[in-house]
Amino acid sequence: MAPPLSPERFVAILRAEGVRISEYPGWRDRERDDETGLAFGPVRMILNHHTAGRNSRDIVARDGVPGLPPPLAHIHLAKDGTATMCSAGRANHAGPMAVNAYQAFRDEQATHPAPSRSSGTIDGNDVAYGIETENLGDNKDVYPCAQYDAWVRINAAICREYGWSAESCGCHKETSVEGKIDPRGPVEGYGSRGRFDFTPAQFRADVDERLAHGPDWVPGEEEDPMAGITKQDIYDAVWRTDAVAAPDSAPDRKTNAAWQPESYLKDIGNRVRALSVTVAAQSAAINALADKVGSGADTNQIVAAVQQAIADAVVKVDIDVTQNQES
């Protein structure tokens, strides 16, 4: 069961998700429950719309339209991303829903069939939160970045509260048996993505992406893979697990508890020292031979010079390594 949110909780979850809120006067008590004798809830999904007009906040929240009294949604979403709270109870936004479409959203199915009147209908105003997003709906009027971002956040906040996935986020055209076409139109951009056309599938993907992060996540921002990692975490990962194995020359850690990781460091140091000695000796030998070329020295003299150069190089490597270790 998913009882409707209290006005206080509704506002709290939206603000926690980073939505800028405006509260329309009287919204907490404005609903269609008493007038119709039908209770709002339990809620099963979210239904998204476009207003098909400009400056529609008062129409949605207070005035309604001929033949359809207010409120016309729970939230009106302006172009600048401001979400105006219009109702906390039953609102006239959904109309008759095809049962097959409703059940797919209720059950969070991965696919959503076209609404079929032959499957029967239910009153969508009983079971769905309604969001009216300001747009002409002519497939030319653009949803600005701030508006689309807030739209995703609103849906994510409700889903997060109820433990729903984005498959609970529907569009009016996906449930209506009256041929509704909303929402539609171009979107200016979202996160690092440029202009694209609104589609229910992409919208749900954006809601699901947001749900995979915390409420304070900003789309398009690269996450720091080292964020939150402490020095202790690094120490534990290296020394208190088997991530760094003992060298072949060391006793098996599994049978010899006395083995310490420091012995591995010592083994590495010895190998580095040996490699340094080899490189230094080779370089010294080459230089010594080069100095003797054309000097008229005999073989014994050349051999002696090379041996002395190698010895000096080895001594220098030992001194350098020792000084580095001590420092």
GROMACS .gro file of C-alpha atoms in nm:
model
  327
    1MET     CA    1   0.000   0.000   0.000
    2ALA     CA    2   0.118   0.352  -0.079
    3PRO     CA    3  -0.086   0.614   0.106
    4PRO     CA    4  -0.067   0.971  -0.025
    5LEU     CA    5   0.205   1.189   0.118
    6SER     CA    6   0.117   1.448   0.377
    7PRO     CA    7   0.170   1.805   0.255
    8GLU     CA    8   0.468   1.843   0.488
    9ARG     CA    9   0.632   1.523   0.367
   10PHE     CA   10   0.560   1.604   0.002
   11VAL     CA   11   0.744   1.935   0.030
   12ALA     CA   12   1.028   1.781   0.230
   13ILE     CA   13   1.116   1.508  -0.021
   14LEU     CA   14   1.111   1.750  -0.313
   15ARG     CA   15   1.339   1.996  -0.139
   16ALA     CA   16   1.574   1.714  -0.039
   17GLU     CA   17   1.597   1.624  -0.410
   18GLY     CA   18   1.698   1.981  -0.495
   19VAL     CA   19   1.364   2.100  -0.635
   20ARG     CA   20   1.283   2.469  -0.595
   21ILE     CA   21   0.935   2.486  -0.433
   22SER     CA   22   0.658   2.743  -0.434
   23GLU     CA   23   0.341   2.683  -0.232
   24TYR     CA   24   0.020   2.805  -0.392
   25PRO     CA   25  -0.216   2.960  -0.134
   26GLY     CA   26  -0.455   2.701   0.003
   27TRP     CA   27  -0.295   2.407  -0.180
   28ARG     CA   28  -0.290   2.184   0.128
   29ASP     CA   29  -0.669   2.180   0.147
   30ARG     CA   30  -0.759   2.208  -0.222
   31GLU     CA   31  -0.869   1.871  -0.360
   32ARG     CA   32  -1.155   1.684  -0.530
   33ASP     CA   33  -1.204   1.414  -0.264
   34ASP     CA   34  -1.494   1.581  -0.084
   35GLU     CA   35  -1.664   1.704  -0.402
   36THR     CA   36  -1.660   1.364  -0.570
   37GLY     CA   37  -1.684   1.141  -0.265
   38LEU     CA   38  -1.382   0.952  -0.401
   39ALA     CA   39  -1.067   0.924  -0.194
   40PHE     CA   40  -0.723   0.986  -0.337
   41GLY     CA   41  -0.502   0.680  -0.299
   42PRO     CA   42  -0.350   0.441  -0.254
   43VAL     CA   43  -0.115   0.593  -0.511
   44ARG     CA   44   0.045   0.359  -0.763
   45MET     CA   45   0.227   0.582  -1.012
   46ILE     CA   46   0.316   0.929  -1.137
   47LEU     CA   47   0.153   1.077  -1.448
   48ASN     CA   48   0.334   1.348  -1.645
   49HIS     CA   49   0.167   1.608  -1.867
   50HIS     CA   50   0.231   1.927  -2.061
   51THR     CA   51  -0.003   2.220  -2.003
   52ALA     CA   52  -0.062   2.300  -2.374
   53GLY     CA   53  -0.058   2.668  -2.278
   54ARG     CA   54   0.129   2.957  -2.123
   55ASN     CA   55   0.095   3.115  -1.779
   56SER     CA   56  -0.104   2.815  -1.665
   57ARG     CA   57  -0.017   2.802  -1.295
   58ASP     CA   58  -0.342   2.965  -1.178
   59ILE     CA   59  -0.546   2.748  -1.413
   60VAL     CA   60  -0.388   2.432  -1.276
   61ALA     CA   61  -0.398   2.531  -0.910
   62ARG     CA   62  -0.712   2.744  -0.869
   63ASP     CA   63  -0.924   2.815  -1.176
   64GLY     CA   64  -0.955   2.494  -1.376
   65VAL     CA   65  -1.110   2.494  -1.724
   66PRO     CA   66  -1.471   2.472  -1.845
   67GLY     CA   67  -1.608   2.132  -1.752
   68LEU     CA   68  -1.305   2.043  -1.538
   69PRO     CA   69  -1.282   2.205  -1.194
   70PRO     CA   70  -0.949   2.256  -1.015
   71PRO     CA   71  -0.704   2.145  -0.903
   72LEU     CA   72  -0.580   2.003  -1.233
   73ALA     CA   73  -0.258   1.852  -1.093
   74HIS     CA   74  -0.058   1.814  -0.776
   75ILE     CA   75   0.237   2.015  -0.911
   76HIS     CA   76   0.274   2.282  -1.177
   77LEU     CA   77   0.627   2.301  -1.316
   78ALA     CA   78   0.732   2.636  -1.464
   79LYS     CA   79   0.989   2.698  -1.736
   80ASP     CA   80   1.247   2.811  -1.481
   81GLY     CA   81   1.217   2.485  -1.288
   82THR     CA   82   0.998   2.616  -1.005
   83ALA     CA   83   0.754   2.353  -0.881
   84THR     CA   84   0.434   2.506  -0.746
   85MET     CA   85   0.244   2.283  -0.505
   86CYS     CA   86  -0.121   2.285  -0.620
   87SER     CA   87  -0.288   2.002  -0.429
   88ALA     CA   88  -0.221   1.731  -0.173
   89GLY     CA   89  -0.538   1.534  -0.252
   90ARG     CA   90  -0.738   1.415  -0.551
   91ALA     CA   91  -0.679   1.627  -0.865
   92ASN     CA   92  -0.841   1.626  -1.210
   93HIS     CA   93  -0.549   1.538  -1.434
   94ALA     CA   94  -0.554   1.174  -1.543
   95GLY     CA   95  -0.904   1.095  -1.662
   96PRO     CA   96  -0.985   0.737  -1.762
   97MET     CA   97  -0.680   0.509  -1.781
   98ALA     CA   98  -0.668   0.189  -1.983
   99VAL     CA   99  -0.639  -0.100  -1.742
  100ASN     CA  100  -0.362  -0.272  -1.938
  101ALA     CA  101  -0.150   0.045  -1.934
  102TYR     CA  102  -0.221   0.116  -1.568
  103GLN     CA  103  -0.129  -0.236  -1.460
  104ALA     CA  104   0.207  -0.214  -1.639
  105PHE     CA  105   0.297   0.096  -1.438
  106ARG     CA  106   0.150  -0.038  -1.115
  107ASP     CA  107   0.357  -0.355  -1.150
  108GLU     CA  108   0.667  -0.166  -1.271
  109GLN     CA  109   0.692  -0.371  -1.588
  110ALA     CA  110   0.989  -0.313  -1.819
  111THR     CA  111   0.759  -0.257  -2.119
  112HIS     CA  112   0.445  -0.045  -2.141
  113PRO     CA  113   0.176  -0.147  -2.389
  114ALA     CA  114  -0.030   0.103  -2.583
  115PRO     CA  115  -0.348   0.185  -2.389
  116SER     CA  116  -0.636  -0.037  -2.496
  117ARG     CA  117  -0.994   0.061  -2.418
  118SER     CA  118  -1.096  -0.300  -2.461
  119SER     CA  119  -0.893  -0.386  -2.147
  120GLY     CA  120  -1.130  -0.168  -1.944
  121THR     CA  121  -1.069   0.165  -1.772
  122ILE     CA  122  -1.010   0.299  -1.423
  123ASP     CA  123  -1.021   0.651  -1.283
  124GLY     CA  124  -0.657   0.760  -1.294
  125ASN     CA  125  -0.725   1.049  -1.057
  126ASP     CA  126  -0.758   0.796  -0.776
  127VAL     CA  127  -0.415   0.638  -0.817
  128ALA     CA  128  -0.167   0.882  -0.975
  129TYR     CA  129   0.022   1.193  -0.880
  130GLY     CA  130  -0.012   1.447  -1.161
  131ILE     CA  131   0.258   1.689  -1.279
  132GLU     CA  132   0.165   1.961  -1.528
  133THR     CA  133   0.478   2.094  -1.701
  134GLU     CA  134   0.450   2.430  -1.875
  135ASN     CA  135   0.482   2.380  -2.252
  136LEU     CA  136   0.266   2.455  -2.556
  137GLY     CA  137   0.285   2.094  -2.667
  138ASP     CA  138   0.323   2.193  -3.033
  139ASN     CA  139   0.650   1.999  -3.077
  140LYS     CA  140   0.828   2.334  -3.115
  141ASP     CA  141   0.816   2.486  -2.769
  142VAL     CA  142   1.136   2.390  -2.584
  143TYR     CA  143   1.165   2.251  -2.234
  144PRO     CA  144   1.462   2.445  -2.085
  145CYS     CA  145   1.741   2.254  -1.908
  146ALA     CA  146   1.631   2.378  -1.565
  147GLN     CA  147   1.274   2.268  -1.625
  148TYR     CA  148   1.364   1.919  -1.746
  149ASP     CA  149   1.613   1.871  -1.462
  150ALA     CA  150   1.346   1.965  -1.206
  151TRP     CA  151   1.098   1.734  -1.382
  152VAL     CA  152   1.336   1.439  -1.341
  153ARG     CA  153   1.402   1.535  -0.979
  154ILE     CA  154   1.030   1.551  -0.893
  155ASN     CA  155   0.965   1.205  -1.033
  156ALA     CA  156   1.278   1.066  -0.866
  157ALA     CA  157   1.184   1.216  -0.529
  158ILE     CA  158   0.844   1.044  -0.530
  159CYS     CA  159   0.991   0.715  -0.651
  160ARG     CA  160   1.265   0.732  -0.390
  161GLU     CA  161   1.010   0.791  -0.115
  162TYR     CA  162   0.798   0.492  -0.210
  163GLY     CA  163   1.081   0.263  -0.319
  164TRP     CA  164   0.959   0.264  -0.679
  165SER     CA  165   1.168   0.237  -0.994
  166ALA     CA  166   1.127   0.475  -1.287
  167GLU     CA  167   0.887   0.222  -1.442
  168SER     CA  168   0.626   0.386  -1.216
  169CYS     CA  169   0.668   0.713  -1.408
  170GLY     CA  170   0.413   0.737  -1.687
  171CYS     CA  171   0.308   0.991  -1.946
  172HIS     CA  172  -0.053   1.087  -2.018
  173LYS     CA  173  -0.032   0.956  -2.375
  174GLU     CA  174   0.074   0.616  -2.238
  175THR     CA  175  -0.244   0.565  -2.031
  176SER     CA  176  -0.518   0.772  -2.193
  177VAL     CA  177  -0.802   0.615  -2.392
  178GLU     CA  178  -0.899   0.964  -2.513
  179GLY     CA  179  -0.608   1.011  -2.754
  180LYS     CA  180  -0.398   1.243  -2.536
  181ILE     CA  181  -0.057   1.334  -2.685
  182ASP     CA  182   0.125   1.479  -2.385
  183PRO     CA  183   0.395   1.532  -2.303
  184ARG     CA  184   0.600   1.597  -2.614
  185GLY     CA  185   0.846   1.852  -2.753
  186PRO     CA  186   1.219   1.931  -2.771
  187VAL     CA  187   1.436   1.948  -2.460
  188GLU     CA  188   1.718   2.203  -2.447
  189GLY     CA  189   1.952   1.959  -2.275
  190TYR     CA  190   2.017   1.761  -1.962
  191GLY     CA  191   2.343   1.716  -1.774
  192SER     CA  192   2.615   1.686  -2.037
  193ARG     CA  193   2.362   1.591  -2.308
  194GLY     CA  194   2.261   1.844  -2.572
  195ARG     CA  195   1.924   1.902  -2.734
  196PHE     CA  196   1.694   1.599  -2.776
  197ASP     CA  197   1.325   1.520  -2.818
  198PHE     CA  198   1.126   1.419  -2.513
  199THR     CA  199   1.037   1.050  -2.503
  200PRO     CA  200   0.892   0.851  -2.214
  201ALA     CA  201   1.171   0.592  -2.241
  202GLN     CA  202   1.448   0.851  -2.219
  203PHE     CA  203   1.269   1.028  -1.935
  204ARG     CA  204   1.245   0.707  -1.735
  205ALA     CA  205   1.610   0.632  -1.805
  206ASP     CA  206   1.702   0.975  -1.664
  207VAL     CA  207   1.488   0.915  -1.355
  208ASP     CA  208   1.647   0.573  -1.302
  209GLU     CA  209   1.995   0.724  -1.339
  210ARG     CA  210   1.910   0.977  -1.072
  211LEU     CA  211   1.775   0.706  -0.841
  212ALA     CA  212   2.111   0.529  -0.869
  213HIS     CA  213   2.267   0.832  -0.696
  214GLY     CA  214   2.187   1.030  -0.383
  215PRO     CA  215   1.931   1.315  -0.378
  216ASP     CA  216   2.211   1.574  -0.399
  217TRP     CA  217   2.356   1.430  -0.723
  218VAL     CA  218   2.409   1.677  -1.009
  219PRO     CA  219   2.374   1.517  -1.356
  220GLY     CA  220   2.675   1.559  -1.584
  221GLU     CA  221   2.925   1.594  -1.301
  222GLU     CA  222   3.210   1.344  -1.306
  223GLU     CA  223   3.239   1.156  -0.981
  224ASP     CA  224   3.577   1.143  -0.804
  225PRO     CA  225   3.668   0.773  -0.783
  226MET     CA  226   3.883   0.851  -0.476
  227ALA     CA  227   3.611   1.045  -0.296
  228GLY     CA  228   3.571   0.928   0.061
  229ILE     CA  229   3.880   0.707   0.061
  230THR     CA  230   4.100   0.761   0.368
  231LYS     CA  231   4.463   0.676   0.439
  232GLN     CA  232   4.339   0.400   0.666
  233ASP     CA  233   4.135   0.254   0.376
  234ILE     CA  234   4.449   0.243   0.162
  235TYR     CA  235   4.653   0.085   0.442
  236ASP     CA  236   4.387  -0.179   0.499
  237ALA     CA  237   4.356  -0.255   0.129
  238VAL     CA  238   4.731  -0.313   0.092
  239TRP     CA  239   4.842  -0.473   0.419
  240ARG     CA  240   4.534  -0.631   0.574
  241THR     CA  241   4.423  -0.829   0.270
  242ASP     CA  242   4.591  -1.060   0.026
  243ALA     CA  243   4.601  -0.787  -0.237
  244VAL     CA  244   4.982  -0.776  -0.198
  245ALA     CA  245   5.117  -1.128  -0.201
  246ALA     CA  246   5.440  -1.241  -0.042
  247PRO     CA  247   5.736  -1.271  -0.280
  248ASP     CA  248   5.838  -1.615  -0.402
  249SER     CA  249   6.141  -1.609  -0.172
  250ALA     CA  250   5.936  -1.535   0.140
  251PRO     CA  251   5.771  -1.800   0.358
  252ASP     CA  252   5.413  -1.873   0.265
  253ARG     CA  253   5.190  -1.634   0.460
  254LYS     CA  254   4.924  -1.899   0.498
  255THR     CA  255   5.162  -2.131   0.684
  256ASN     CA  256   5.396  -1.881   0.843
  257ALA     CA  257   5.218  -1.609   1.039
  258ALA     CA  258   5.555  -1.446   1.116
  259TRP     CA  259   5.587  -1.318   0.760
  260GLN     CA  260   5.548  -0.942   0.756
  261PRO     CA  261   5.478  -0.712   0.463
  262GLU     CA  262   5.795  -0.521   0.549
  263SER     CA  263   5.994  -0.821   0.424
  264TYR     CA  264   5.832  -0.776   0.087
  265LEU     CA  265   5.947  -0.414   0.079
  266LYS     CA  266   6.299  -0.528   0.170
  267ASP     CA  267   6.288  -0.783  -0.113
  268ILE     CA  268   6.178  -0.514  -0.356
  269GLY     CA  269   6.459  -0.290  -0.235
  270ASN     CA  270   6.715  -0.565  -0.293
  271ARG     CA  271   6.589  -0.621  -0.644
  272VAL     CA  272   6.601  -0.249  -0.721
  273ARG     CA  273   6.956  -0.232  -0.583
  274ALA     CA  274   7.065  -0.528  -0.799
  275LEU     CA  275   6.913  -0.372  -1.110
  276SER     CA  276   7.078  -0.038  -1.035
  277VAL     CA  277   7.416  -0.210  -0.990
  278THR     CA  278   7.382  -0.388  -1.324
  279VAL     CA  279   7.291  -0.070  -1.511
  280ALA     CA  280   7.566   0.132  -1.343
  281ALA     CA  281   7.829  -0.138  -1.410
  282GLN     CA  282   7.736  -0.159  -1.777
  283SER     CA  283   7.751   0.216  -1.816
  284ALA     CA  284   8.088   0.236  -1.638
  285ALA     CA  285   8.235  -0.041  -1.854
  286ILE     CA  286   8.122   0.130  -2.173
  287ASN     CA  287   8.269   0.463  -2.064
  288ALA     CA  288   8.599   0.299  -1.958
  289LEU     CA  289   8.635   0.124  -2.293
  290ALA     CA  290   8.558   0.446  -2.477
  291ASP     CA  291   8.832   0.629  -2.286
  292LYS     CA  292   9.091   0.366  -2.387
  293VAL     CA  293   9.006   0.356  -2.752
  294GLY     CA  294   9.304   0.489  -2.951
  295SER     CA  295   9.520   0.537  -2.640
  296GLY     CA  296   9.761   0.255  -2.724
  297ALA     CA  297   9.684   0.074  -2.394
  298ASP     CA  298   9.735  -0.304  -2.393
  299THR     CA  299   9.465  -0.558  -2.305
  300ASN     CA  300   9.566  -0.585  -1.940
  301GLN     CA  301   9.542  -0.210  -1.895
  302ILE     CA  302   9.197  -0.201  -2.058
  303VAL     CA  303   9.067  -0.487  -1.841
  304ALA     CA  304   9.201  -0.323  -1.527
  305ALA     CA  305   9.039   0.009  -1.617
  306VAL     CA  306   8.704  -0.154  -1.682
  307GLN     CA  307   8.714  -0.352  -1.356
  308GLN     CA  308   8.798  -0.041  -1.158
  309ALA     CA  309   8.515   0.155  -1.323
  310ILE     CA  310   8.268  -0.120  -1.240
  311ALA     CA  311   8.383  -0.136  -0.877
  312ASP     CA  312   8.351   0.240  -0.838
  313ALA     CA  313   8.002   0.234  -0.989
  314VAL     CA  314   7.884  -0.043  -0.754
  315VAL     CA  315   8.016   0.146  -0.452
  316LYS     CA  316   7.835   0.460  -0.566
  317VAL     CA  317   7.503   0.274  -0.608
  318ASP     CA  318   7.534   0.129  -0.255
  319ILE     CA  319   7.605   0.474  -0.112
  320ASP     CA  320   7.310   0.633  -0.300
  321VAL     CA  321   7.064   0.358  -0.200
  322THR     CA  322   7.175   0.367   0.165
  323GLN     CA  323   7.142   0.748   0.180
  324ASN     CA  324   6.791   0.729   0.027
  325GLN     CA  325   6.681   0.465   0.274
  326GLU     CA  326   6.812   0.665   0.571
  327SER     CA  327   6.645   0.984   0.450
   0.00000   0.00000   0.00000
